[in-house]
Each structure stands twice: as C-alpha cells, then as structure tokens.
XYZ file of C-alpha atoms in Angstrom:
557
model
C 2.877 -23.825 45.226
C 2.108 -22.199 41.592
C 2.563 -19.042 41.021
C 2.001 -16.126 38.829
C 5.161 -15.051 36.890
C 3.719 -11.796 35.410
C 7.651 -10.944 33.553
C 8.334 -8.526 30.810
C 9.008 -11.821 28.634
C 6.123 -13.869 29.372
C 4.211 -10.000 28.876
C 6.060 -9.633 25.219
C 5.109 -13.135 23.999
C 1.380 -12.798 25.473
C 0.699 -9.454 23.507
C 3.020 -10.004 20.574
C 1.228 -14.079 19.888
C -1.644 -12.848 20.711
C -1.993 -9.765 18.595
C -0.524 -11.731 15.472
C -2.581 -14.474 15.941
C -5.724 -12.325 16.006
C -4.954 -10.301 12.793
C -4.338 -13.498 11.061
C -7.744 -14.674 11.720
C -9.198 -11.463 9.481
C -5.756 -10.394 7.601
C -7.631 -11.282 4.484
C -9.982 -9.330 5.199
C -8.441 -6.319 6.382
C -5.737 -6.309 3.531
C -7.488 -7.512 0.167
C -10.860 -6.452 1.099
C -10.603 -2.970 3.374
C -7.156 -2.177 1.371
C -5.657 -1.412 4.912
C -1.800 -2.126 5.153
C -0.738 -4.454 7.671
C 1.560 -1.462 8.786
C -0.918 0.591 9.672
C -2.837 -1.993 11.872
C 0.560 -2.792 13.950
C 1.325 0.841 14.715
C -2.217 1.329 16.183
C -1.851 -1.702 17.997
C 1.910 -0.943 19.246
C 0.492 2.666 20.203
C -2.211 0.644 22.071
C -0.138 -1.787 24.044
C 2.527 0.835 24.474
C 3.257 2.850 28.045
C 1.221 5.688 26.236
C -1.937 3.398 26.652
C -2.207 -0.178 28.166
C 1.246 -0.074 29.048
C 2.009 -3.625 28.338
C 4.948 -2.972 26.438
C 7.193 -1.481 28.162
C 10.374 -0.835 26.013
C 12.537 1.746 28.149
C 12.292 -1.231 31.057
C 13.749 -3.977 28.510
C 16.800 -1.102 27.399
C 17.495 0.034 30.357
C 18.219 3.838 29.132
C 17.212 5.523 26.340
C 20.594 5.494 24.594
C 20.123 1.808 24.892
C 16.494 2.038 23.346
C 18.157 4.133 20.435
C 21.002 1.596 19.238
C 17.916 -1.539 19.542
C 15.481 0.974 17.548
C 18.779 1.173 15.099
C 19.618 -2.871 14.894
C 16.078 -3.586 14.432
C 15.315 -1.364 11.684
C 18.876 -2.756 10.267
C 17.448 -5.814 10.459
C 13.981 -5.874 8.922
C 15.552 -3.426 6.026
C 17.833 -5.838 5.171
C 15.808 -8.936 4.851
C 13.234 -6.694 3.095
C 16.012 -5.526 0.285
C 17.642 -9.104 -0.100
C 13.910 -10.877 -0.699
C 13.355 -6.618 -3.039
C 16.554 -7.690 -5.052
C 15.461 -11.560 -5.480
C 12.001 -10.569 -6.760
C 12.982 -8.536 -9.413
C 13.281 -10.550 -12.942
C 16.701 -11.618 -14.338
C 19.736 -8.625 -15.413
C 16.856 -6.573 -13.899
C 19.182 -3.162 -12.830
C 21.391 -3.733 -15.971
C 18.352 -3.728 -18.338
C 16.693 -0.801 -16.995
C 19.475 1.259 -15.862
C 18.238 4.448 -17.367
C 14.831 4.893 -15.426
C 16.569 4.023 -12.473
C 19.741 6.378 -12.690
C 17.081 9.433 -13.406
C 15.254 7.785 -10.060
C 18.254 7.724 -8.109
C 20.114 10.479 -9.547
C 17.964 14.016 -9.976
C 14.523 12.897 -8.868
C 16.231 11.933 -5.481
C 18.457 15.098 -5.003
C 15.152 16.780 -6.085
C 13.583 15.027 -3.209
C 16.361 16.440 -0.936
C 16.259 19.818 -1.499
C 12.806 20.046 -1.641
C 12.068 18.306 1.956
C 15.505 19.983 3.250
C 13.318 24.016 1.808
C 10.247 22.699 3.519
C 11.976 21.588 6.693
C 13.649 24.869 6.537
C 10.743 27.463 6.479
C 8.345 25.415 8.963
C 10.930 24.616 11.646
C 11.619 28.050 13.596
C 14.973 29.521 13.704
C 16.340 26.123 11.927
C 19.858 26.840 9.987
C 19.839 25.228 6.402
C 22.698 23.274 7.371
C 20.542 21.266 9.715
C 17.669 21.664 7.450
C 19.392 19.636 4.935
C 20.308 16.926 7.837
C 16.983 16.470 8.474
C 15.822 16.268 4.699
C 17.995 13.538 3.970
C 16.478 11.163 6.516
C 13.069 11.629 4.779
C 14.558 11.604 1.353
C 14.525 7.660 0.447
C 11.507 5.885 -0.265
C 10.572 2.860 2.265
C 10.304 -0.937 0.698
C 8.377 -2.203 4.050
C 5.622 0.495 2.869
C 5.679 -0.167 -1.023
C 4.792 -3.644 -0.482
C 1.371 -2.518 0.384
C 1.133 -0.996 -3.663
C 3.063 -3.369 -5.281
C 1.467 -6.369 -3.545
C -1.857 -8.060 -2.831
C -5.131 -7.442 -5.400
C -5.102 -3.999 -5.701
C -1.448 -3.775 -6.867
C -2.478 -6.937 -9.448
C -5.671 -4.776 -10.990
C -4.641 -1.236 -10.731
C -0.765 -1.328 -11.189
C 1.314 -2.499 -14.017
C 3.900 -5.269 -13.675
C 6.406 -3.191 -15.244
C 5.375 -0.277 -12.572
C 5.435 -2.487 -9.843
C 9.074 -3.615 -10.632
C 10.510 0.054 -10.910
C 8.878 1.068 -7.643
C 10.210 -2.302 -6.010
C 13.821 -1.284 -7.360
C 14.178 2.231 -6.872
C 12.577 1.582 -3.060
C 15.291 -1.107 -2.481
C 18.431 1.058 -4.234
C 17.413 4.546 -2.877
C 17.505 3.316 1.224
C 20.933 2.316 1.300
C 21.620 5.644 -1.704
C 20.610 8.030 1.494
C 24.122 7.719 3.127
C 25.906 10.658 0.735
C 22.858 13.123 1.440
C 22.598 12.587 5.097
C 26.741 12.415 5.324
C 27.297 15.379 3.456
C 25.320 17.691 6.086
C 26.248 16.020 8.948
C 30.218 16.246 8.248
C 29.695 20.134 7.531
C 27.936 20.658 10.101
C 30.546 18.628 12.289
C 33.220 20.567 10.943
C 32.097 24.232 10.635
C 29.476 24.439 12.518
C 29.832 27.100 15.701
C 33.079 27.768 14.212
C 34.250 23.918 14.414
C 34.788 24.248 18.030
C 35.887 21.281 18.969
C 37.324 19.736 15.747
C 39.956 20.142 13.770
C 40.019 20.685 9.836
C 37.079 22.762 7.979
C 35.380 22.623 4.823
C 38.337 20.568 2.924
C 38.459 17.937 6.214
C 34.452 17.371 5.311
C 34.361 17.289 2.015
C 37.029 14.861 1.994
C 35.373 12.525 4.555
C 32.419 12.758 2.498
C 34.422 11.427 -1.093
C 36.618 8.614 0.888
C 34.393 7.719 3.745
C 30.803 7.681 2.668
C 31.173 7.573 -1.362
C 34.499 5.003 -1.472
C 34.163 2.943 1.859
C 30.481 2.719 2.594
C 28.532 3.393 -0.854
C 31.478 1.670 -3.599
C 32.827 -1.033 -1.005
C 28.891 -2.258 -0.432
C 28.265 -2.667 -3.911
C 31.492 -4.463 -4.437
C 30.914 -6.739 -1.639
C 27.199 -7.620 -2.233
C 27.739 -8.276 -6.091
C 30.470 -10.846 -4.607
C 28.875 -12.358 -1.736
C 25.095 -12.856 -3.901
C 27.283 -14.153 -6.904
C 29.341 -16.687 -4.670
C 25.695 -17.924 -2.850
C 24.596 -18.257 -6.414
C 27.337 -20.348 -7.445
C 27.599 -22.492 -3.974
C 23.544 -23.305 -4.193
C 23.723 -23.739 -7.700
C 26.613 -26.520 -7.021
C 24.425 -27.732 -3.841
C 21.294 -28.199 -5.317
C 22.887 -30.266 -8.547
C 24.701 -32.524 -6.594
C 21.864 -33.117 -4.209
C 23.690 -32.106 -0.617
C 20.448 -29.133 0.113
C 17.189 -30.100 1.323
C 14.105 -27.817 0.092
C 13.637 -26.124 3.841
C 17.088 -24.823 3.726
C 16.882 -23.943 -0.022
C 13.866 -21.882 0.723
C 15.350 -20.091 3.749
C 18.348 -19.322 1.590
C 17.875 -15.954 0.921
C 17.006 -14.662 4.574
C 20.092 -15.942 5.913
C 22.212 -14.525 3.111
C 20.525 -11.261 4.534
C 21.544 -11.891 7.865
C 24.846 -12.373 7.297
C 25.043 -9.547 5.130
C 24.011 -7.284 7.845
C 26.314 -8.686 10.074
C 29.755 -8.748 8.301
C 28.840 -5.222 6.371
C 27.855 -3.958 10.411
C 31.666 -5.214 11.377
C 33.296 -3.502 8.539
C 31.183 -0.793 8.880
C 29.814 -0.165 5.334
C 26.323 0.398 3.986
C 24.502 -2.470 4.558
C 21.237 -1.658 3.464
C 22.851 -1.272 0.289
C 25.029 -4.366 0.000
C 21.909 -6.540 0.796
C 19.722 -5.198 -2.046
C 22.545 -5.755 -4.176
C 23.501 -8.997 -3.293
C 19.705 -10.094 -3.605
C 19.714 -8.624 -7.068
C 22.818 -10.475 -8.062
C 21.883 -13.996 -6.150
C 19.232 -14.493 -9.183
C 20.783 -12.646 -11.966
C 20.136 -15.696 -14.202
C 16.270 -15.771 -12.846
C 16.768 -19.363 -11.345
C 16.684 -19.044 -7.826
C 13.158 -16.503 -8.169
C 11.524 -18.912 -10.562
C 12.073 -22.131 -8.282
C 10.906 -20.089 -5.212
C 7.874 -18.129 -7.290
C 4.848 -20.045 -5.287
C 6.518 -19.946 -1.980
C 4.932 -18.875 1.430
C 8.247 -19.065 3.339
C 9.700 -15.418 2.636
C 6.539 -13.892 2.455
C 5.682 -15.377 6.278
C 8.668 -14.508 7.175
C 8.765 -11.103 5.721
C 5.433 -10.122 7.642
C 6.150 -11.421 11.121
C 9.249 -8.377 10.762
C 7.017 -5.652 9.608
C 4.250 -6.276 12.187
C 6.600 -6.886 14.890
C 9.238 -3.920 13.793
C 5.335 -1.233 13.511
C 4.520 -2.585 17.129
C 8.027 -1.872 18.790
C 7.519 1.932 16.596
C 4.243 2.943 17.819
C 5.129 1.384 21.337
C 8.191 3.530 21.136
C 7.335 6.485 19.437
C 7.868 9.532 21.414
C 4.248 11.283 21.084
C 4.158 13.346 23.530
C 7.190 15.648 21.947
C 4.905 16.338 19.123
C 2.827 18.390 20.990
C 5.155 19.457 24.161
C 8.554 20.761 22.451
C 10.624 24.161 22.601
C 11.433 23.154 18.473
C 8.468 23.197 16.891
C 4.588 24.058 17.181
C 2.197 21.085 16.870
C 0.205 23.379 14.085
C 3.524 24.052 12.147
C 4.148 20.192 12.213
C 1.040 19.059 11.224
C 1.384 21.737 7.924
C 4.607 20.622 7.485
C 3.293 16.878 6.963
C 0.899 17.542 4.458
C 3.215 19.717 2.383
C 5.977 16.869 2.620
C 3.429 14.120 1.223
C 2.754 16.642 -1.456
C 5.716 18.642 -2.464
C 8.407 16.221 -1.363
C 8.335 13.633 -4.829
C 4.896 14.477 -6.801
C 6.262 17.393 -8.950
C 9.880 16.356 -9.568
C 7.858 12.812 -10.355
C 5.277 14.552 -12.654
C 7.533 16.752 -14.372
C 9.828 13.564 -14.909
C 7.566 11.334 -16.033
C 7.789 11.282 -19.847
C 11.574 9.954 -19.717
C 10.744 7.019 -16.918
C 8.913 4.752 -20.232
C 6.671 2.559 -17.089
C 4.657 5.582 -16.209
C 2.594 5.569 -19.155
C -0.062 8.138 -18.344
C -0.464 11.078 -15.811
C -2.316 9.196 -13.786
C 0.395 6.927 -13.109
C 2.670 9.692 -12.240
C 0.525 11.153 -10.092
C 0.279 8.011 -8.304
C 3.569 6.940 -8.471
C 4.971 10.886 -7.006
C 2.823 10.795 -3.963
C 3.456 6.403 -3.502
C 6.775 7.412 -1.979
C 6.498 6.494 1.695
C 8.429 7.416 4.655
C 9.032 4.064 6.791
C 11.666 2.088 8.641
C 14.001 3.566 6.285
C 13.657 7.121 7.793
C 14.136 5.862 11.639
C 17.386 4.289 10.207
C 18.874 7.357 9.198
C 17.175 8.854 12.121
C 19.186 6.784 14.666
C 22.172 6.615 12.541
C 22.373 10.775 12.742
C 22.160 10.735 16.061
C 24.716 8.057 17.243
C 26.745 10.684 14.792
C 25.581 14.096 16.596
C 26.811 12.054 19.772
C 30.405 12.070 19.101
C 30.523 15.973 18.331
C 31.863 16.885 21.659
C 33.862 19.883 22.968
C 35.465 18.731 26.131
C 33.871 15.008 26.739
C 30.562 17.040 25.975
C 28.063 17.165 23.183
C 28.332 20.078 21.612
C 25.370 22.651 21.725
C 24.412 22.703 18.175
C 24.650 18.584 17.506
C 22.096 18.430 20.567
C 19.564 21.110 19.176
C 19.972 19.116 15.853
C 18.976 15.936 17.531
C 15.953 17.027 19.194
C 15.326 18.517 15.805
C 15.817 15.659 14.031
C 13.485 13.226 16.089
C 10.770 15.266 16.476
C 10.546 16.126 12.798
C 11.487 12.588 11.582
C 9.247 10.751 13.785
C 6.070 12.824 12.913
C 6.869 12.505 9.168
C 6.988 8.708 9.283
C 3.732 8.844 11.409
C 1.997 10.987 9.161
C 3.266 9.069 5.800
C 2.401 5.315 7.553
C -1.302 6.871 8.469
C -1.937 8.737 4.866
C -0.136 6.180 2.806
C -1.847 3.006 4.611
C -5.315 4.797 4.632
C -5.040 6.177 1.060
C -6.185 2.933 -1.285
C -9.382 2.512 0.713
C -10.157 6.076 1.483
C -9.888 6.115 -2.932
C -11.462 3.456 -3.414
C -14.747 4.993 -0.971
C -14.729 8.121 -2.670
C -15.097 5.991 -6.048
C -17.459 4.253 -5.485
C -19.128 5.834 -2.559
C -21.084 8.679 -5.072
C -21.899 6.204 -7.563
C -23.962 3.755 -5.194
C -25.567 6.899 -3.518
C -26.792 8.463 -7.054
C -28.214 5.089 -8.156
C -29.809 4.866 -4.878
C -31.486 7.879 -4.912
C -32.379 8.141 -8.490
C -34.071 4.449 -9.259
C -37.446 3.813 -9.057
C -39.207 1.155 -7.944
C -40.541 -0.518 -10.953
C -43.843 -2.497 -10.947
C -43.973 -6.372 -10.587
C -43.779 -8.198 -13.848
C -42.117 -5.066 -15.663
C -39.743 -6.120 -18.630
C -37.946 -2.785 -19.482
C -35.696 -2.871 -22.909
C -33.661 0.378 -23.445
C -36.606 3.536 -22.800
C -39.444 1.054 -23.189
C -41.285 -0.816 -20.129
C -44.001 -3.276 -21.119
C -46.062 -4.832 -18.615
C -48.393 -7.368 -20.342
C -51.457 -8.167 -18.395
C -51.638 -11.843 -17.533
C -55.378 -11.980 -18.913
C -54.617 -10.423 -22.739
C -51.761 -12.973 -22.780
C -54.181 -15.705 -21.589
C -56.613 -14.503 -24.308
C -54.128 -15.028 -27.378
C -52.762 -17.608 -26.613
C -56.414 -19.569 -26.629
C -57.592 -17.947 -29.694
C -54.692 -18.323 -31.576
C -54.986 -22.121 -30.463
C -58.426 -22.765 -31.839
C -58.233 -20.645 -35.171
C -54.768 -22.341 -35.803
C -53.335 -18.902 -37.084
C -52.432 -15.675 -35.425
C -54.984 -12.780 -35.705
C -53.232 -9.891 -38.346
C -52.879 -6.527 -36.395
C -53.393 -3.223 -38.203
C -49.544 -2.416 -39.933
C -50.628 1.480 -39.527
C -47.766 1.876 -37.127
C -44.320 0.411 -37.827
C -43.046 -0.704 -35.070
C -39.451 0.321 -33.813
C -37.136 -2.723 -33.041
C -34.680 -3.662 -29.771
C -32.350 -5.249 -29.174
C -31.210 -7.685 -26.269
C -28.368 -9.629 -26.537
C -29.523 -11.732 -29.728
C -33.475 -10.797 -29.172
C -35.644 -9.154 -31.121
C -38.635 -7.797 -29.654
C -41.506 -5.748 -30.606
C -43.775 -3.191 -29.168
C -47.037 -3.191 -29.950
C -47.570 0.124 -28.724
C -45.011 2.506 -30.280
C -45.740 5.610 -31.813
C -43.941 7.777 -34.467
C -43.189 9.679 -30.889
C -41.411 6.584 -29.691
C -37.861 6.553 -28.585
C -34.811 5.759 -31.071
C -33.894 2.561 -31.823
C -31.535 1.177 -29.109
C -28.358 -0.024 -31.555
C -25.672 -2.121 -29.351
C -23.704 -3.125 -32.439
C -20.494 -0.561 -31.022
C -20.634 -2.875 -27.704
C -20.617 -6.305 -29.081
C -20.599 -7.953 -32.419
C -23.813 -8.830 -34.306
C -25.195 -12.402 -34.144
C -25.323 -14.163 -37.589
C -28.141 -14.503 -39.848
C -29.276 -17.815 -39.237
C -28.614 -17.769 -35.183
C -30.730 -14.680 -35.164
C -33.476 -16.292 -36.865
C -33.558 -19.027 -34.421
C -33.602 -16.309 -31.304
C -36.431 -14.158 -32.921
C -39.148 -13.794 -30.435
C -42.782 -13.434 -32.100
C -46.002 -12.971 -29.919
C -49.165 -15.262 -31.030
C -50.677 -12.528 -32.955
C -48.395 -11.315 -34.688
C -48.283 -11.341 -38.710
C -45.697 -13.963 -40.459
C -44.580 -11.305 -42.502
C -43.877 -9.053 -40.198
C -41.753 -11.491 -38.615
C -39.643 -11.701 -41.824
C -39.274 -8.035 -41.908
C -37.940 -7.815 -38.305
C -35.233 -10.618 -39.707
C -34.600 -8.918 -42.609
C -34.245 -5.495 -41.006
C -31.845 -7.666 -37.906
C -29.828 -9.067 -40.796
C-alpha cells in the first residue's frame, strides 16, 4: 500500500524546485524591472522556509550538530566563491590584471587596509568591552568586497545604462582579488591573539612565533603558493583545450562547462594542500583566457550564467535558513540598538571616504558621482561567512588543557553575531538600494507633473506659451470663401505676428500682441531644416496674405 514518505530529502527538493521554479516564472521581472537582486529574494525566502518560520528546512537535522552545520556553512561558501571567481577571472578582457595593475594595487593595497582599520575602529567603539585585538579579527572578515553581490551592479540593464564598462571591469576585479587578499588581515589578528592573548596561556612562543606564522604561513604558503599554482593550473587548461579543441577530441557541452570544473578542482586540490583557494581560482580564471579566446568563444553563452545563479539562490536560502537571528536580539555581547548603529555606520564609513578621497588616482571613476557610488557598492556577502567560519574552526584549536580557551570563545560569539548582522544588513541595503534610487528619482517628478498639469480643453493645439483653439465654424467659414473668391482674404498687417517653431513647422498666430510671449527658438536642441525643405513644411491658413508667407520663409531661412 502507498505511502507518504514526508523525508528531509524529498522536503529539500520540494521547497528548493519549487521556490526556483517560481522565481523563474517573474525573475525578469523582479531583476530588470523592480532592480531587486536575486540575493535578496532567496534570503527572504530561506528566512521563510527556515525553522525560524515554516520550518521546512531544517538544517541542524541534516548536520547533526552545530559544529557540523559550521564546516557545511564553510564548504558551501568555498564552493559558490570559487566558481564565482573562476567565471570573475574569465570575464575580464585579455592581460586584464597586467594592464591595469595600478588601480588595482591602490584597490588592494591602501584602500583595503583603509577598509580594515576603519571597520576594525567601528567594531571597536560599538561592541562593549571588545579589546582591539579582537576588534581587528572581526574587521577583517568584513573587509573584502563580495563578487556574488557585485553581480547585481555590474550585471543586468541597470549596470548596462548607468555603469561604465571600464567601471564594471575594476569592480569585477578588485571583488574577485580582494576575497581570497583577506587571509593576511584576518591571520595577522588571529595569530596575535593566539599567541599573546591572556598571557599566551596555553601556547608557546609570543609576538616573534606570530609574526613569523603570519610571513611563512599565510603570506608564503597560502597567499604566494595560490597565485603560483592558479597561474599554472589556468595556463596548463589553456594550453590542453586549446590543443583539444584544434584537433577536434572536445564536444561544445564539455567546452562550455570547462571553466566550472576547472573551479572545482581548484577548490579541491588547493583545500588538500591547504592554501587560499579563493585566491588561486580567481587567478587561474584570469590566466585560463589571458589571450581573450576562451571569453570570446563563450561571450553569448547561458551555461555559466545558469549555472552561476542556481549557487547564489541556493547558497542565500541555506543563509537565511541558517542564520542565527535570534542572537541579534538575545546576546550578553552586544545590544540590538548598538548593532543596528553599528550597520549603518559600516555601510557608510567602512569604503566611501577612503574611496572618495582616492578617487582621482583610480582613472575609471571619472566623476564624484561614480565614487560615491562605487565607495558605498562594496558589499558584504558569502565572502564574509567564509572568513567567518574559517576564524572560528581557528578560535577552536586555542585550547588550554583539551579546552577552548576563554578569550577564543568570547571572540567567537563576537565574531558571529557581529559578522552575521553585517552581511544581513549589507544583502538588505545593497539589494534594496537601485530600486529604492531609482523611486526617489522618479517618484517626485511624476507627482509634480501630476499635480501641476491642467486639463486642457478638447481640440487645444498648444506651441511653446501659446494655446489656440480654432472654432470648427470660423475654419468652416474660410475655407468656403476662400473657395469661391479663388484668393485668400488680406488681414490687417497692424500686428506682426511672432513665429514658432515645431520640429520643421512654421505657424502663425493670428492673435498675438506686442504683449505676446518670446519667440520659442529650438535651434540649441536640434539643427535647422534647410531652405528649401522648410519651404515645403510651411503651414499657411486660407486667409492668409502670400506675402506674408514669404516673410515667415525668409525670416525661417
């Protein structure tokens, strides 16, 4: 006999096809009409299916325990950030970091220690009793720029009419090179606070043990050792494909899947080794079409980009279904009022004034209003939960005695508290920012015209200041008497009358006035009409005088 087999699986599948499918029927819609980023609609929909609301997703149940949930938050964002940064590195035009290595060095170089002092001062003076050791920890998480979020202003129809291809290419590249550039920031903290902090009970070494971590671990193993290994692995799949494709042995589905497998694999062998990964696969991405081939013969594919958006809306669900929202407001770290201040001065002070102050050296922000928008355009995404769960898998092995040590666990209730609301806040602000603009544009305008027209009366004709409503009876009455006397009745020339003009029209007004309005001159807006084209379009009522006629084209001329 059938039954019902109501599993966590069979639930997953259910919400997940179901929600996909339904935001595909109106994606359109919601993303090139509304301005809304697809990011935004998953969280509110993971927050709605999560144990929080429906409680259809059920994530702790699938995990197991919650250090379980961490390292599958951790993979996951791995994942989705590194098939983001491969397909980041292959969009970007040919010898693309080598010819613009100077915007991108003051990007990744002072703007983005700028960024991490600033959020580490912020951090500091909102969070209560919060040493700037740990202050600094936490800054560096929310230092890097996400490339799942910047797709929402470098892609679609507002990116193509508001933002500049060159600006679109610079905020693509300094989003992929800055997430795996976090490691030395975060690093730096956390070994100092590993090895000095209460006294480095529990460890042996001091200041010279971290610092020295910090220069061979993090800067020679996991920062130089990805770049070395991504240039080499994208430059080998460049050469193998290259020799593939020419002698015929790859068919166009695995051609066009290339790329997100070289991702993959990245992320695996880098995870093995244990170096940067992030890093390695925005690298190798870049270096797979340094001679432009590989992004020209994939330009009008749907493939990546499919691909690309089933991982951010599944990778927002699993957030907002996991998202620990009740800690925001029910925590011994930090006051609900304190964090909510402390998001809006991170969107604010965390990027827009080093960005604005920057601006005149970085030659694609042309204007101010381009660095305006490109300072406050630097979301806080997937790339912040990375480093979130990567700090605390570290803060887990500071242990006195087989247990975690009293500061590294204040740190990482800190630390996820504080990250998690940040990324919240950016993802809401940052998804609802284009069409919030975009009301308050236009929004005023339509109301003003709406309340200061007037309805005009029917068969109106208004030219500049001047309406003229002909009644249908006088128009009647010249046309039949300049019918039967074969010549148009001469009007009194006490008045000359001013000219306007529409398009290539000339018309007159029989009733102006030395009182009347200016003439109406458009030749600033579009060029004049020649001589014997105007002549042609010259309007003349029945009773009007022949030469008046030739002064009006005399006086158009």
């Amino acid at each position: 006999m059938p039954t019902l087999a109501v599993t966590n699986f069979n639930i997953v599948c259910s919400v997940l096809g179901g929600f996909i499918t339904l935001f595909g029927l109106v994606s359109y819609l919601f993303k090139e009409k509304f301005y809304l980023s697809e990011a935004l609609i998953s969280l509110l929909a993971g927050v709605t299916f999560s144990p929080h609301a429906t409680n259809f997703v059920k994530p702790l149940d699938y995990t197991g325990s919650q250090a379980n949930l961490n390292s599958a938050t951790l993979y996951f964002s791995r994942l989705v950030l590194g098939v983001q940064l491969v397909l980041a590195g292959v969009q970007l035009p040919s010898r693309y970091l080598q010819k613009e290595w100077k915007p991108l060095a003051l990007l990744l170089g002072p703007i983005m220690a700028c960024m991490w002092v600033a959020s580490s001062l912020l951090i500091y003076a909102m969070v209560p009793r919060l040493p700037f050791l740990h202050a600094l920890a936490v800054g560096a998480c929310v230092t890097p720029t996400d490339p799942v979020l910047s797709n929402s202003i470098v892609k679609g129809k507002f990116a193509d009419k508001n933002v500049p291809k060159d600006l679109q290419k610079i905020i693509v590249a300094e989003s992929g090179a800055n997430d795996g550039l976090g490691y030395p920031y975060l690093f730096l903290a956390l070994y100092l606070i590993k090895y000095t902090g209460e006294g480095g009970l529990g460890q042996e070494g001091g200041v010279r043990t971290a610092i020295g971590l910090w220069f061979g671990e993090t800067w020679g193993y996991t920062i130089i050792l990805s770049i070395v290994y991504g240039a080499a692995v994208g430059w080998i799949a460049k050469e193998l494909l290259h020799w593939a494709e020419e002698n015929k042995f790859v068919d166009r589905e695995s051609f066009l899947v290339f790329a997100i497998t070289l991702a993959l694999f990245i992320v695996g062998t880098c995870g093995m080794i244990g170096s940067d990964d992030v890093l390695a696969c925005f690298i190798a991405g870049n270096t797979f079409t340094w001679d432009d081939w590989f992004r020209l013969e994939t330009l009008d594919d749907s493939l990546q980009p499919t691909i690309d958006m089933l991982l951010n809306l599944s990778v927002f669900i699993w957030f907002g279904a996991i998202c620990p929202w009740s800690l925001f407001a029910h925590n011994s770290v930090i006051p609900i009022y304190r964090l909510i201040f402390l998001g809006v001065l991170i969107l604010l002070l965390r990027r827009l004034p080093v960005v604005f102050a920057m601006h005149k050296l970085i030659h694609q922000i042309e204007e101010k209003r381009q660095a305006i928008f490109v300072g406050f355009f630097g979301p806080i995404g997937v790339s912040a939960i990375f480093y979130l769960y990567i700090s605390l898998e570290f803060l887990e092995g500071i242990t006195v005695d087989g247990v975690q040590r009293g500061d590294a666990e204040k740190l990482g209730e800190i630390i996820t508290i504080v990250v998690w609301f940040l990324a919240i806040c950016s993802i809401v602000v940052h998804g609802l920012s284009v069409p919030l603009g975009k009301l308050g544009f236009f929004l005023p305008r339509t109301l003003s015209r709406a309340f200061s027209s007037q309805p005009n009366e029917s068969g109106s004709f208004q030219a500049g200041d001047q309406i003229r409503t002909p009644p249908l009876g006088v128009l009647r009455e010249r046309i039949r008497k300049s019918n039967h006397s074969g010549q148009s009745t001469p009007r009194s020339a006490s008045g000359q009358r001013p000219l306007y003009r529409i398009g290539g029209t000339i018309i007159r007004d029989g009733h102006a006035t030395a009182s009347s309005p200016p003439q109406v001159e458009l030749n600033n807006v579009r060029p004049s009409t020649p001589r014997d084209v105007a002549v042609e379009r010259t309007i003349r009522f029945p009773d009007e005088a022949p030469e008046l006629a030739h002064a009006a084209n005399d006086k158009f001329s």
